[in-house]
CSV table of C-alpha atoms and ligand atoms in Angstrom, one decimal:
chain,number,residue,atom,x,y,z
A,152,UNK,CA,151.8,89.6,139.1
A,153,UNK,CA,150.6,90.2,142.9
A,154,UNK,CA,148.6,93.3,142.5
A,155,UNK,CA,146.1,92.5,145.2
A,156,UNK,CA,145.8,95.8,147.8
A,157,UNK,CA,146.9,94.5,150.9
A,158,UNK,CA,144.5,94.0,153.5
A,159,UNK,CA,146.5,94.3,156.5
A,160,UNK,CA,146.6,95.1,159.0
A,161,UNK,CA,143.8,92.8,160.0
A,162,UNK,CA,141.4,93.8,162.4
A,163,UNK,CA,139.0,91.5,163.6
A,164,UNK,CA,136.1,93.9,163.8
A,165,UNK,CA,137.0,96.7,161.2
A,166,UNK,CA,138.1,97.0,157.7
A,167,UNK,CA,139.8,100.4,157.1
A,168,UNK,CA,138.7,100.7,153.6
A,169,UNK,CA,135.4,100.4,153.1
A,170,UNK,CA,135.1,99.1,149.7
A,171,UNK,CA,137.4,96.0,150.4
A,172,UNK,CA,135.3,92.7,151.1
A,173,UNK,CA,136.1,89.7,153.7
A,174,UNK,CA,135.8,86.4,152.0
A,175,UNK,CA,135.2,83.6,154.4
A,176,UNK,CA,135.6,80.2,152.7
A,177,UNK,CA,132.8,77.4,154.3
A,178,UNK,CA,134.4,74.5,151.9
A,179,UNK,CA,135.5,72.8,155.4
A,180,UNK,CA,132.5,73.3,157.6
A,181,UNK,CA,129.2,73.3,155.3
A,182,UNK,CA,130.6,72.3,152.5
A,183,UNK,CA,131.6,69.1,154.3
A,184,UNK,CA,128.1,69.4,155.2
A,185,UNK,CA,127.0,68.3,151.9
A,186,UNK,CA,124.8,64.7,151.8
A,187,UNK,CA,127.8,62.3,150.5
A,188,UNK,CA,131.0,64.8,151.4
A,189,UNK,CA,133.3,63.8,153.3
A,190,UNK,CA,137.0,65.0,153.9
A,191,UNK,CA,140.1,63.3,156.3
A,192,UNK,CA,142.3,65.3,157.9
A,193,UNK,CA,144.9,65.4,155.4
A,194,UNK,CA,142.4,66.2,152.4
A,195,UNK,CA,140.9,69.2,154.5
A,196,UNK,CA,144.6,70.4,155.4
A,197,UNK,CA,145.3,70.4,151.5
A,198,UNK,CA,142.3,72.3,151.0
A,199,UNK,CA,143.1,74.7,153.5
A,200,UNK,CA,146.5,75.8,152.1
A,201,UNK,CA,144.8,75.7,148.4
A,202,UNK,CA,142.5,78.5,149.9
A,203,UNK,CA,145.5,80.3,151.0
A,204,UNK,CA,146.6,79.9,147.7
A,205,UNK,CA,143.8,81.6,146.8
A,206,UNK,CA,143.7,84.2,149.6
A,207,UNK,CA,140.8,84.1,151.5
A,208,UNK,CA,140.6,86.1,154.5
A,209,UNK,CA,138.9,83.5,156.6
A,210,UNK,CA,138.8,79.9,157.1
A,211,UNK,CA,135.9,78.4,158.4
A,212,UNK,CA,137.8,75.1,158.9
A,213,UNK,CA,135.3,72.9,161.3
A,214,UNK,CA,133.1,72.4,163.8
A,215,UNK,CA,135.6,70.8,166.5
A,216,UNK,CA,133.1,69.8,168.8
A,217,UNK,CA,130.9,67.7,166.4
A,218,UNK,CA,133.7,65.0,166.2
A,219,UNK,CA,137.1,64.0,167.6
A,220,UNK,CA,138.6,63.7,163.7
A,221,UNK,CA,137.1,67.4,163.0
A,222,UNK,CA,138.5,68.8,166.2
A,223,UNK,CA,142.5,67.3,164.8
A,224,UNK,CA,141.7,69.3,161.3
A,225,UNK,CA,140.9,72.2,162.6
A,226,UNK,CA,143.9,72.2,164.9
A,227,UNK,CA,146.0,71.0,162.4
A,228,UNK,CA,145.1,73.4,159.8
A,229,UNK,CA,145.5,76.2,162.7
A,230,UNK,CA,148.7,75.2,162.8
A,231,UNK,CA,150.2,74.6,160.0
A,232,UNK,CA,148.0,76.9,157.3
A,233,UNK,CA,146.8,79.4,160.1
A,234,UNK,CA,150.8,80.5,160.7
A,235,UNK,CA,152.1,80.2,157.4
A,236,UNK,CA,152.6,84.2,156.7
A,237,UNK,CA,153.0,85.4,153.3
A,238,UNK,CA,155.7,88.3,152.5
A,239,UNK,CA,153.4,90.6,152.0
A,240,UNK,CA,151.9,89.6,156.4
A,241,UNK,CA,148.8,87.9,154.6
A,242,UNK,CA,147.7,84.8,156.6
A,243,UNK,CA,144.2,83.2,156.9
A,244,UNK,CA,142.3,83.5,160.0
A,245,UNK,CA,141.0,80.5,161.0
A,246,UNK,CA,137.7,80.0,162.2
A,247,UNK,CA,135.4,77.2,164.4
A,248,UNK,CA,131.9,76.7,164.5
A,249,UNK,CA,130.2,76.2,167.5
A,250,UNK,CA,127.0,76.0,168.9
A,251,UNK,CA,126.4,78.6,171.5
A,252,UNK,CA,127.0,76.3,174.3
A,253,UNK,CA,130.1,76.2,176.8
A,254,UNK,CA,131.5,72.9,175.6
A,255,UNK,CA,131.0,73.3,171.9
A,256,UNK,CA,133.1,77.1,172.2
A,257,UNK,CA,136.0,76.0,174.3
A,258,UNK,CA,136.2,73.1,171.6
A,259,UNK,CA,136.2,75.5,168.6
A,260,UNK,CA,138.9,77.5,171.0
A,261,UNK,CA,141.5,74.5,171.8
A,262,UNK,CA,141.6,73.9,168.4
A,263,UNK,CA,142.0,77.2,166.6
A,264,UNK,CA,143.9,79.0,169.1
A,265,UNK,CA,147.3,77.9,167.3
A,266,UNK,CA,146.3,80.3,164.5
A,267,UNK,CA,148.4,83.6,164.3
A,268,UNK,CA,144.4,84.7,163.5
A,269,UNK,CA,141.9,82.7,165.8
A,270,UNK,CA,138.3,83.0,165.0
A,271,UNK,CA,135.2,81.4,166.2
A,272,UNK,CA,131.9,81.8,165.3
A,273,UNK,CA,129.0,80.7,167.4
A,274,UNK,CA,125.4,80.6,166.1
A,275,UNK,CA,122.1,80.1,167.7
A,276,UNK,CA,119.0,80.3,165.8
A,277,UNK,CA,116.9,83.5,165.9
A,278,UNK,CA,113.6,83.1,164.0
A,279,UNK,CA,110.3,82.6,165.5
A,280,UNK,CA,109.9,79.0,163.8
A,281,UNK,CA,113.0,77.7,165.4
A,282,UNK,CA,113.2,79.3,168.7
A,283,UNK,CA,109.7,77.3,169.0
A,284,UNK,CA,110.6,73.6,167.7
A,285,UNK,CA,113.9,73.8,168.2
A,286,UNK,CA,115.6,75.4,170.5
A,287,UNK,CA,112.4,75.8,173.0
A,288,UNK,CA,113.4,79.0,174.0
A,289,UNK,CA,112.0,82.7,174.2
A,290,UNK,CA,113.9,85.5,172.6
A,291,UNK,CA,114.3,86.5,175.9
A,292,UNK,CA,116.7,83.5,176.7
A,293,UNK,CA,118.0,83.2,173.2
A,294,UNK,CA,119.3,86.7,173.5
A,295,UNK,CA,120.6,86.2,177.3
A,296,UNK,CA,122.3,83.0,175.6
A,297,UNK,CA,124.2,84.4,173.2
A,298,UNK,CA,125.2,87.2,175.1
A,299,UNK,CA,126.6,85.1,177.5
A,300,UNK,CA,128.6,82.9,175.0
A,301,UNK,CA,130.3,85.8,173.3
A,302,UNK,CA,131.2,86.9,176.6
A,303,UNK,CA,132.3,83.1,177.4
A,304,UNK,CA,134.2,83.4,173.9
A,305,UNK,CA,136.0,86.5,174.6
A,306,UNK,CA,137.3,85.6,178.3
A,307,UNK,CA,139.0,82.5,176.6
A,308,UNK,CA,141.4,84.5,175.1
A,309,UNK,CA,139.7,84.7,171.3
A,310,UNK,CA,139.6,88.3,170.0
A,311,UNK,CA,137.6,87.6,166.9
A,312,UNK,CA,133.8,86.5,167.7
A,313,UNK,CA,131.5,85.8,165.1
A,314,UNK,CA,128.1,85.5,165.8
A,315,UNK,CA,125.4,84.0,164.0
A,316,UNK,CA,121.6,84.6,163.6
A,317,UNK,CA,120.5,81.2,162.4
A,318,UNK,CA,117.5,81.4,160.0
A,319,UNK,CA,118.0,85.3,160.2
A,320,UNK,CA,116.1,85.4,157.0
A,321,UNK,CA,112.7,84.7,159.0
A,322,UNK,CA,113.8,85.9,161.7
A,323,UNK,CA,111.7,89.5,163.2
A,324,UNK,CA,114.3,92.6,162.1
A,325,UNK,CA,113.5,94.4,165.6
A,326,UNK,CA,114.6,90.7,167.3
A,327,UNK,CA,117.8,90.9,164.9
A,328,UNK,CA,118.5,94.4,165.8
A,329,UNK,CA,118.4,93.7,169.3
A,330,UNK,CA,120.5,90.6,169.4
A,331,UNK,CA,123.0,92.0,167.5
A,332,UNK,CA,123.6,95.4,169.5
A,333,UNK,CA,124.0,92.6,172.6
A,334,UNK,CA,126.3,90.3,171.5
A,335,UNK,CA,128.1,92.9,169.6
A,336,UNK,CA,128.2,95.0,173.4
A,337,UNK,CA,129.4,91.4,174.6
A,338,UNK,CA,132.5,91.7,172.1
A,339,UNK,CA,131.4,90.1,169.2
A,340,UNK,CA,133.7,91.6,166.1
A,341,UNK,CA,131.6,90.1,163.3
A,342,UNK,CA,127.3,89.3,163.3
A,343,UNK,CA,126.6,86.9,160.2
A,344,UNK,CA,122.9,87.7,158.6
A,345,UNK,CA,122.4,83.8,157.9
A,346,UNK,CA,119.6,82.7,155.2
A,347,UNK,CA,120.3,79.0,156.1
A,348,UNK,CA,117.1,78.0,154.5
A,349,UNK,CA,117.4,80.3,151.3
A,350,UNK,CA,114.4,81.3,151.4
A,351,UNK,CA,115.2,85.5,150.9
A,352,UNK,CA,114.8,86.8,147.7
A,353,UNK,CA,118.0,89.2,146.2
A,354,UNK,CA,116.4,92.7,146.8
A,355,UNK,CA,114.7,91.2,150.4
A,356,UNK,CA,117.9,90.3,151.5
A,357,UNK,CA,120.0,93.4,150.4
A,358,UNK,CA,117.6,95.3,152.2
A,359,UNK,CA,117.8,92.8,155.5
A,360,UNK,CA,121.6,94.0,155.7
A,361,UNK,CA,120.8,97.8,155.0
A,362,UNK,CA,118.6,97.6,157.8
A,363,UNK,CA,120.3,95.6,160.4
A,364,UNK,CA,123.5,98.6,159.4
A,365,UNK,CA,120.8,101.4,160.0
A,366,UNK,CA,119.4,100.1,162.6
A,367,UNK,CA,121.6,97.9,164.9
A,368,UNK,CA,123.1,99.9,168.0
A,369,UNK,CA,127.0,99.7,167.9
A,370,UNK,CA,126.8,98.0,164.6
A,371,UNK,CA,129.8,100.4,163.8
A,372,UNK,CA,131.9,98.5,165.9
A,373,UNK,CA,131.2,95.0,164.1
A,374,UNK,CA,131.4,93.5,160.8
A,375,UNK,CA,128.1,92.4,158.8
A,376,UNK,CA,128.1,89.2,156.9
A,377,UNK,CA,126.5,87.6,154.6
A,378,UNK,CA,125.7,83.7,154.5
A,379,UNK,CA,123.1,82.4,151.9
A,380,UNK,CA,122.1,79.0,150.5
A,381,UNK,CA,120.8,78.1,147.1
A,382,UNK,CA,117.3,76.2,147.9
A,383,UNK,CA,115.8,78.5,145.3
A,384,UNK,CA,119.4,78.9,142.6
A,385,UNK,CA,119.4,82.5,144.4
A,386,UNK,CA,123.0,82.1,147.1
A,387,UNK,CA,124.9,84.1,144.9
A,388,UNK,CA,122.3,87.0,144.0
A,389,UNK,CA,121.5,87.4,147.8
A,390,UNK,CA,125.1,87.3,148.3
A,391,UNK,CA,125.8,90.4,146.2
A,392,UNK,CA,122.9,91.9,147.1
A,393,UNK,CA,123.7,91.7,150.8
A,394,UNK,CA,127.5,93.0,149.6
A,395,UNK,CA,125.7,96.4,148.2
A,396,UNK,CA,123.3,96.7,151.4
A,397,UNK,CA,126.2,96.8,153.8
A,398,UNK,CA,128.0,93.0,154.2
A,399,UNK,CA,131.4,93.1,154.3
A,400,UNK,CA,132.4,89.3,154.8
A,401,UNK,CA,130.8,87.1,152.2
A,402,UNK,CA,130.3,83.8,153.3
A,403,UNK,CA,131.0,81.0,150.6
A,404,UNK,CA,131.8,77.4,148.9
A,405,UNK,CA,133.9,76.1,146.2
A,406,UNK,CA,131.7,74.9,143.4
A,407,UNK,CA,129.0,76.3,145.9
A,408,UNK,CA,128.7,72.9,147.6
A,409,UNK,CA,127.0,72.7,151.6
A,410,UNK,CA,124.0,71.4,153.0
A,411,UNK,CA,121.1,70.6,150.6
A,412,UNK,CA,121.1,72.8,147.4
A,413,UNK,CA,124.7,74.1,148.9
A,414,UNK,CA,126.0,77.4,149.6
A,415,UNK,CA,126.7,80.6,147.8
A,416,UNK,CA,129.4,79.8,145.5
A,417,UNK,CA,133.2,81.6,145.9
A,418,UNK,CA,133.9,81.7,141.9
A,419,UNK,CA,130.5,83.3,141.4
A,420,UNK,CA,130.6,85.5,144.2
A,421,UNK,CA,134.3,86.9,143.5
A,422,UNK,CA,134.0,87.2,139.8
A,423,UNK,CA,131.1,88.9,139.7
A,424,UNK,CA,132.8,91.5,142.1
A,425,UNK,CA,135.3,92.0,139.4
A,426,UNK,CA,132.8,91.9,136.5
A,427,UNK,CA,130.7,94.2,138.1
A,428,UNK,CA,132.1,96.3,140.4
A,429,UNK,CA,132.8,99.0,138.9
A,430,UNK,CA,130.1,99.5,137.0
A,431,UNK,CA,127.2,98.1,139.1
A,432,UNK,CA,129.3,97.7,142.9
A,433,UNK,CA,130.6,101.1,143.1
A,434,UNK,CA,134.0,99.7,143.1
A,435,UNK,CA,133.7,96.6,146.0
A,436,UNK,CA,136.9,94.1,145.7
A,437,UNK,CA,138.2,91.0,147.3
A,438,UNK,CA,141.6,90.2,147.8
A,439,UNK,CA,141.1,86.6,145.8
A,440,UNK,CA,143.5,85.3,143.6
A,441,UNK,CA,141.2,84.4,140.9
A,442,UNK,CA,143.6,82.2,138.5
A,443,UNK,CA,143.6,79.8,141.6
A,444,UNK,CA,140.0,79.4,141.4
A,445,UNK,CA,139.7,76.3,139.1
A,446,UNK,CA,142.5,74.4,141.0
A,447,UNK,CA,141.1,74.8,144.0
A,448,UNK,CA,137.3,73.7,142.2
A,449,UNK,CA,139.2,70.3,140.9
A,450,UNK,CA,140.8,69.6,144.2
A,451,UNK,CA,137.6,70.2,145.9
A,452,UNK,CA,135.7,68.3,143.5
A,453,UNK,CA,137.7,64.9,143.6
A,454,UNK,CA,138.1,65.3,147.4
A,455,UNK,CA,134.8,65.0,148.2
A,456,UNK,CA,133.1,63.5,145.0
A,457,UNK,CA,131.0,66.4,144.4
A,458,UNK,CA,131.0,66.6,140.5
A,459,UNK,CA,130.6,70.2,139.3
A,460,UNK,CA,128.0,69.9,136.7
A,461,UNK,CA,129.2,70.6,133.1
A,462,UNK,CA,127.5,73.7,132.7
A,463,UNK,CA,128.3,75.7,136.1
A,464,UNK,CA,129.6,79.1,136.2
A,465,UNK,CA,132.9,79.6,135.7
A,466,UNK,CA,134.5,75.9,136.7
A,467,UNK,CA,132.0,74.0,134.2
A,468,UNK,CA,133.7,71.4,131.7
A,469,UNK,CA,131.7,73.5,128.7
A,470,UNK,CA,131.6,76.8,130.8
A,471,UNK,CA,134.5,78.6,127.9
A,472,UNK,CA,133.0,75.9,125.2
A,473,UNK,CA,131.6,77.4,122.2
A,474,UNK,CA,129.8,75.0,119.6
A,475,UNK,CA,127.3,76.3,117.4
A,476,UNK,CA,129.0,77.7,114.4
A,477,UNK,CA,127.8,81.4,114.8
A,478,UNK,CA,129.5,81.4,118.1
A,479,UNK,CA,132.3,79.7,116.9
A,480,UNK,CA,132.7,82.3,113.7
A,481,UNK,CA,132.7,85.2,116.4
A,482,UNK,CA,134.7,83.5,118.5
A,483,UNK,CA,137.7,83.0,115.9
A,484,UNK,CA,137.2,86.5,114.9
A,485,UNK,CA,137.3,88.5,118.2
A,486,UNK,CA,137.4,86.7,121.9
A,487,UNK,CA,134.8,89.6,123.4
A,488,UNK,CA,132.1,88.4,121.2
A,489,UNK,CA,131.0,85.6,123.3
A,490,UNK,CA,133.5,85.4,125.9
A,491,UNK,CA,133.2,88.2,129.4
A,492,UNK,CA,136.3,86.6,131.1
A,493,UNK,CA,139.1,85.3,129.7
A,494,UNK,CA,139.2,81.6,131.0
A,495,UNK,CA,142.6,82.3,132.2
A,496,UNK,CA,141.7,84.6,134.6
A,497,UNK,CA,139.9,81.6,136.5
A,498,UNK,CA,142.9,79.3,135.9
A,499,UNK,CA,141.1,77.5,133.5
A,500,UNK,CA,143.0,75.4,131.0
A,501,UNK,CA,141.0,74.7,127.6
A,502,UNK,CA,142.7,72.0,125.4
A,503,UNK,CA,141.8,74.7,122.4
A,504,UNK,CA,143.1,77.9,122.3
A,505,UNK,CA,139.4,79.4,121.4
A,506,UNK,CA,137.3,77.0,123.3
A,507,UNK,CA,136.1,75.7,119.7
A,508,UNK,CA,134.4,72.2,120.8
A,509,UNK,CA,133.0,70.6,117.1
A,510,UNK,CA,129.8,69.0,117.6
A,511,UNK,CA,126.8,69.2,115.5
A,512,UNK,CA,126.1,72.6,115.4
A,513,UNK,CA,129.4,73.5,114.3
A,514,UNK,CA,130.2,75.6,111.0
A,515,UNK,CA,132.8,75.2,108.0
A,516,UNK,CA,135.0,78.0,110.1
A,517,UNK,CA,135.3,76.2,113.0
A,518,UNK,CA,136.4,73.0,110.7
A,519,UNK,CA,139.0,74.7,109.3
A,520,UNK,CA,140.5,75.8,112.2
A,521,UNK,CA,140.7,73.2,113.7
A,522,UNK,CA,142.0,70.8,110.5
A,523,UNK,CA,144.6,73.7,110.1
A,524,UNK,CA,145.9,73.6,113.7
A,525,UNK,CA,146.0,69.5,112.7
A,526,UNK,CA,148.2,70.8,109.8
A,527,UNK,CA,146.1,70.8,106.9
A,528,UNK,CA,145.7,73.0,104.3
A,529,UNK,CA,142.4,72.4,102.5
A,530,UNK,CA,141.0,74.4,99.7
A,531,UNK,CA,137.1,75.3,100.0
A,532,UNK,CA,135.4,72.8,97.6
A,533,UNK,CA,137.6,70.3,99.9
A,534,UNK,CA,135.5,71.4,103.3
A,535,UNK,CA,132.8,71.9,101.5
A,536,UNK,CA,133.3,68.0,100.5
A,537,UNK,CA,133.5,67.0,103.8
A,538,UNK,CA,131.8,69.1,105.4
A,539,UNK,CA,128.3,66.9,105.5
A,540,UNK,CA,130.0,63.7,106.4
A,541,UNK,CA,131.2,65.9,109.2
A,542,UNK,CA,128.0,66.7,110.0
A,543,UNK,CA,126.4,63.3,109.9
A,544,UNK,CA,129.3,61.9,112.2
A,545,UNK,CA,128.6,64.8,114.8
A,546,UNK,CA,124.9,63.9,114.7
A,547,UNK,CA,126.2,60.5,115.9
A,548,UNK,CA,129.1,61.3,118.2
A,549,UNK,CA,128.0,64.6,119.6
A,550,UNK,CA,131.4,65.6,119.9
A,551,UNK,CA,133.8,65.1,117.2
A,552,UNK,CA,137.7,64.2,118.2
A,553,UNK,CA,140.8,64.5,116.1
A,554,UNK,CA,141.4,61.2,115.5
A,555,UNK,CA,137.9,61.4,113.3
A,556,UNK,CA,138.5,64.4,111.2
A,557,UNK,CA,141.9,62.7,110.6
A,558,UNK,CA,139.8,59.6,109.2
A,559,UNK,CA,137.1,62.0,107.2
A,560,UNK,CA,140.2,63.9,105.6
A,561,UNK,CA,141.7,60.5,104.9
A,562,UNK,CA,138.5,59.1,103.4
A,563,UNK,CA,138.8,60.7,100.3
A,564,UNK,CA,139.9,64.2,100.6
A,565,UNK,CA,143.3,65.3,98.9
A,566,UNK,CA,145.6,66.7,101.0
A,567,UNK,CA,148.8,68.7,101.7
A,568,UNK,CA,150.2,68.1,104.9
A,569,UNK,CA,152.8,70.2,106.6
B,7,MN,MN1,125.0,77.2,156.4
């Protein structure tokens, strides 16, 4: 069943093959960061193993520094999730956030440094507009800054520095360029390409990576990743767009949740690597266990009382539902016709073995399915008979359960039950 290629051994700032991508799971850090989320310790360690379940590379488990009760997760889950080692020598990193500040990076390091795979990943913002309002500093300082704090970083002890260009999106490339040959010359393994307003569009962003991989000095020696956010619905488009320019660490969500319109979201991202990747990707793959993916979207979902809406990729309640009766008809006939991925393959469960949902725009082929997998046996002129009181209670119910086609059989219809 476990086909995955392995990726080890890990190296913090290298992946041998270069078609295999990093997936770094953000559920913990800006997920959490979600208006009404919020996770205890326990919940977040839960979550943690789930996304080893699931095998992500990295977990971005916190941000130790914002609070006393984030600084026990991460630690916790560093310890517990961040040595549990798989047979085949797969175990998470684990990440921290942290500002690029002193105190917030030897936080994020007391806390993660349990890991068998420490990580932390400091950020300071890069574009014009926040250097300005924000931060108050030139580029001149931002770069010494951050420079200085992947330095600070590595003399801890922590061999795996990300660094992050906040607002990279609007930031100046040349700026980018420059700050990332520094801090990657500092020891930084890994420079993330943040669009933390989501502003880029797909084919802007692609090319953003392309160039910062042209164009950054040393960028051999580093990792380029990829974090996007979905003001404008376009997270996961940038995402895979910043995949084929050069990204190989995607950064990601279950059920795409984070601050504001949320993150770019893990199911989309890793199932559209194995839709497309062989036709369209040239062949890019994770290391995800996909059938994990809707357990770990239903833990995530009651943990922080983020409902996925019903019609979202992949984890939806109606996302393998068919109802009008010309999708049904293909449906019972051949799977492919309206189906690209077998729910399965996401770990989805379906009460109905061909996703038939009868509602309103249902036909007389899904109705016999269904009253045959109920155990009756009906001859046409007895659907046909039905069939429009059928109709007319659909129009009422929307959906239309058992129980009622047990009562409009009942009322009237003669039957042979088996
Ligand atoms: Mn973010």
């Amino acid at each position: 069943m476990n086909s995955f290629l392995s990726p080890t051994p890990y190296i913090p700032n290298r992946i041998p093959d270069p078609l295999y991508v990093r997936i770094l799971d953000t559920t913990l850090r800006d997920g959490e960061q979600s208006a009404g989320a919020s996770l205890n310790s326990k919940q977040k360690l839960e979550i943690a193993r789930q996304l080893a379940k699931l095998g992500v590379d990295v977990i971005d488990a916190g941000f130790p520094a914002s609070s006393k009760d984030d600084f026990h997760a991460v630690k916790i889950i560093a310890q517990e999730v961040g040595n549990a080692v798989a047979d085949d020598g797969y175990v998470p990193a684990i990440s921290a956030a942290c500002r690029c500040t002193e105190n917030d990076i030897r936080s994020a390091w007391e806390a993660v440094k349990y890991a068998k795979r420490p990580r932390i990943q400091t950020f300071i913002a890069t574009s014009g507009i926040h250097m300005k309002y924000k931060l108050k500093k030139t580029k001149e300082e931002v770069i010494e800054t951050g420079r200085r704090m992947v330095e600070f970083a590595r003399s801890l002890g922590c061999e795996d520095v990300g660094f992050c260009a906040e607002d990279a999106a609007r930031s100046k490339r040349e700026f980018l360029y420059e700050i990332f040959g520094e801090v990657i010359k500092a020891g930084a393994t890994t420079v993330i390409v943040a669009d933390t307003v989501g502003i880029s569009m797909p084919s802007e962003y692609g090319k953003l990576i392309a160039a910062i991989k042209a164009n950054t000095p040393g960028i051999q020696n580093a990792i380029i990743a990829s974090h996007c956010h979905n003001d404008l619905g376009l997270a996961t488009a940038n995402t895979i767009e910043g995949a084929c320019g050069g990204a190989r660490q995607l950064e990601v969500t279950i059920n795409g949740i984070g601050e504001r319109a949320g993150n770019a979201s893990l199911e989309e991202v890793v199932m559209i690597l194995k839709c497309g990747a062989y036709h369209v990707l040239g062949g890019l793959y994770s290391r995800i266990n996909t059938r994990q993916i809707f357990t770990t979207s239903k833990m995530v979902e009651e943990y922080t009382g983020l409902h996925v809406q019903p019609n979202k990729a992949l984890v939806g309640a109606n996302a393998f539902s068919h109802e009008s009766g010309i999708h049904q008809d293909g449906m019972l006939k051949y799977k492919g016709t309206y189906e690209i991925i077998c729910p399965e393959d996401v770990g989805f469960e379906r009460a109905d073995e061909d996703g038939i949902v009868l509602g309103k725009l249902s036909g007389r082929h899904g109705l016999r399915k269904r009253l045959e997998e109920m155990g009756y046996e009906l001859e046409d002129e007895q659907i046909d008979a039905m069939f429009w009181s059928f109709k007319a209670l659909a129009e009422r119910k929307k959906r239309v359960s058992d129980a009622d086609l047990k009562a409009l059989v009942s009322n009237g219809v003669s039957q042979t039950k088996h």
